[in-house]
Amino acid sequence: MRPSLPLSGLVTSVAAVNLYVSSYAGTITSLQLTQDTNGSYSLSQVAVNEDSAPNPSWLTKDEYNDIIYCVDEGLTVPNGSLASYKTSPSGELTKIDRHTVISGPVSSVVYNGGKGLALAHYSGSSVSSWSILPSGGTKLLQEFTFTLSKPGTDPDRQDAPHPHEALVDPTDSFIVVPDLGADLVRVFSIDHATSKLTESTPFNAVPGSGPRHGTFLVSGDTTYFFLVTELGNTLTSYTVTYGKGTLTFNEVFTSGIFGTKPTPEGAAAAECLLSPDKKFILTSTRNVTVFQIPNFDPTNSTLIPSDTVQSWAIDSCTGHLNFKQNAPAGGFFPRQFSVNKDGTLAAVGLQYDSRVVLIERDVKDGTFGKFVAEIDIPGQITSVIFDD
Ligand SMILES: *[C@@H]1O[C@H](CO)[C@@H](O)[C@H](O)[C@H]1NC(C)=O
Ligand SMILES: *[C@@H]1O[C@H](CO)[C@@H](O)[C@H](O)[C@H]1NC(C)=O
Ligand SMILES: *[C@@H]1O[C@H](CO)[C@@H](O)[C@H](O)[C@H]1NC(C)=O
Ligand SMILES: *[C@@H]1O[C@H](CO)[C@@H](O)[C@H](O)[C@H]1NC(C)=O
């Protein structure tokens, strides 16, 4: 954050924050978000990095260091890659190192107090663990590759295990991996001395549901896990019980991704986040253009078909979720989105519209409000994160 400098009305910017956007076009684009003294926001491109080509699929900000990890899915080549970048106040990224990895990484998470990084490999049916070096570079620790004895309920999408996200539990003692192909939530315990993972008993999700993304919440003595399934289009709450090297999940609530409304044909639920104040679950659903929104180009009268984001209020006593809102996401295929630290803005990557939008959030009632900034970025947008 930069302080306001009222120089005879010349400087109108009161705040600036960087965002990073990954695109299948082979780029990580650095954006600067500024807010003018009159309150209006704008997003501008400050740098484009092509070191993670061909297909950056996910960015993770290391909250322990000023490092960004980018996994590249390598869609048309045999392997993916993992790269580390040093961030800078200007938004420019400097590559630290890059490694070839098992094919198709789509998510990463920092664990063990900033010493470990876990990757979920969708097409490579694997989870890998990495040591984070003092330089911010990484070194391979372990690879776990999974198989299915027969295809799942949806043989097209469940031909093989497809780990879709790597998450760390709130005690930083377990890595949890929703597996879309195997209908599992895989569980690994963390060895704090070495950052090595030990595979534990997975949780069996509903057959054919396709677990995709999740998030944890600690409330008093209770730990909850919230899971979005992509094929079933559900949002489910579980209480989590800790054992010796194990986690047990007990369902306490489940709903279709549109609450009490029926899920539209073709829907593909995607993101699942906890709001920074821990009071709301925020989700996105692709391929459900139930909204037509005004064009972001004010001279263009053509409406834009828009997929959706959802807001759910958490009852922290029971883990039940109250569906609050289905709001326009800003275009087609909100594959991933993220929220700034104070929870006032959501940055949404619209994969098939090659667009990033910022949506205002009301932190009190948890709802999404109006679009406050927008920028077009070439290629399919795969993730957008704040560096705030
Ligand atoms: C706010 O100021 C900027 C210039 O600093 C201008 O482009 C924009 O139109 C203004 N917005 C409003 C709502 O007045
Ligand atoms: C490349 O990907 C293949 C298939 O996932 C895997 O078996 C192999 O180990 C990978 N190579 C490296 C260097 O990770
Ligand atoms: C979107 O949904 C339609 C059915 O409404 C389906 O035919 C199509 O394959 C879906 N597209 C994607 C990319 O999932
Ligand atoms: C107006 O917007 C539509 C929808 O985004 C787009 O397809 C069209 O190319 C735009 N027209 C012009 C002249 O920019």
Short mmCIF file of N, CA and C in Angstrom, two decimals, residues 101-102 111 117-121 126-130 140-144 197:
data_model
loop_
_atom_site.label_atom_id
_atom_site.label_comp_id
_atom_site.label_asym_id
_atom_site.label_seq_id
_atom_site.Cartn_x
_atom_site.Cartn_y
_atom_site.Cartn_z
N VAL A 101 8.52 -31.84 -14.16
CA VAL A 101 7.77 -32.63 -13.17
C VAL A 101 6.85 -33.62 -13.88
N ILE A 102 6.28 -34.51 -13.11
CA ILE A 102 5.25 -35.43 -13.61
C ILE A 102 4.16 -34.61 -14.30
N TYR A 111 3.70 -25.85 2.72
CA TYR A 111 3.39 -26.47 4.02
C TYR A 111 4.66 -26.53 4.87
N LEU A 117 6.59 -27.91 -0.35
CA LEU A 117 5.60 -27.55 -1.37
C LEU A 117 5.02 -28.85 -1.91
N ALA A 118 3.70 -28.97 -1.95
CA ALA A 118 3.06 -30.18 -2.49
C ALA A 118 2.33 -29.81 -3.77
N LEU A 119 2.41 -30.69 -4.76
CA LEU A 119 1.76 -30.46 -6.06
C LEU A 119 0.73 -31.55 -6.32
N ALA A 120 -0.40 -31.16 -6.93
CA ALA A 120 -1.39 -32.13 -7.43
C ALA A 120 -1.23 -32.20 -8.94
N HIS A 121 -1.03 -33.41 -9.45
CA HIS A 121 -0.83 -33.60 -10.90
C HIS A 121 -2.09 -34.26 -11.46
N SER A 126 -0.92 -38.00 -9.91
CA SER A 126 0.12 -38.04 -8.88
C SER A 126 0.04 -36.86 -7.92
N VAL A 127 0.75 -37.05 -6.81
CA VAL A 127 1.05 -35.98 -5.86
C VAL A 127 2.57 -35.99 -5.70
N SER A 128 3.18 -34.81 -5.71
CA SER A 128 4.63 -34.76 -5.45
C SER A 128 4.90 -33.79 -4.32
N SER A 129 6.01 -34.03 -3.62
CA SER A 129 6.41 -33.13 -2.54
C SER A 129 7.81 -32.61 -2.83
N TRP A 130 8.04 -31.37 -2.43
CA TRP A 130 9.28 -30.66 -2.74
C TRP A 130 9.76 -29.94 -1.50
N LEU A 140 13.07 -31.83 -5.47
CA LEU A 140 12.11 -32.93 -5.37
C LEU A 140 12.36 -33.78 -4.14
N LEU A 141 11.27 -34.09 -3.41
CA LEU A 141 11.36 -35.01 -2.28
C LEU A 141 10.74 -36.36 -2.63
N GLN A 142 9.48 -36.34 -3.05
CA GLN A 142 8.74 -37.61 -3.24
C GLN A 142 7.73 -37.48 -4.38
N GLU A 143 7.43 -38.64 -4.97
CA GLU A 143 6.35 -38.71 -5.96
C GLU A 143 5.44 -39.88 -5.60
N PHE A 144 4.15 -39.64 -5.59
CA PHE A 144 3.16 -40.70 -5.34
C PHE A 144 2.29 -40.77 -6.59
N LEU A 197 6.08 -36.69 3.12
CA LEU A 197 4.67 -37.04 3.32
C LEU A 197 4.54 -38.55 3.46
#
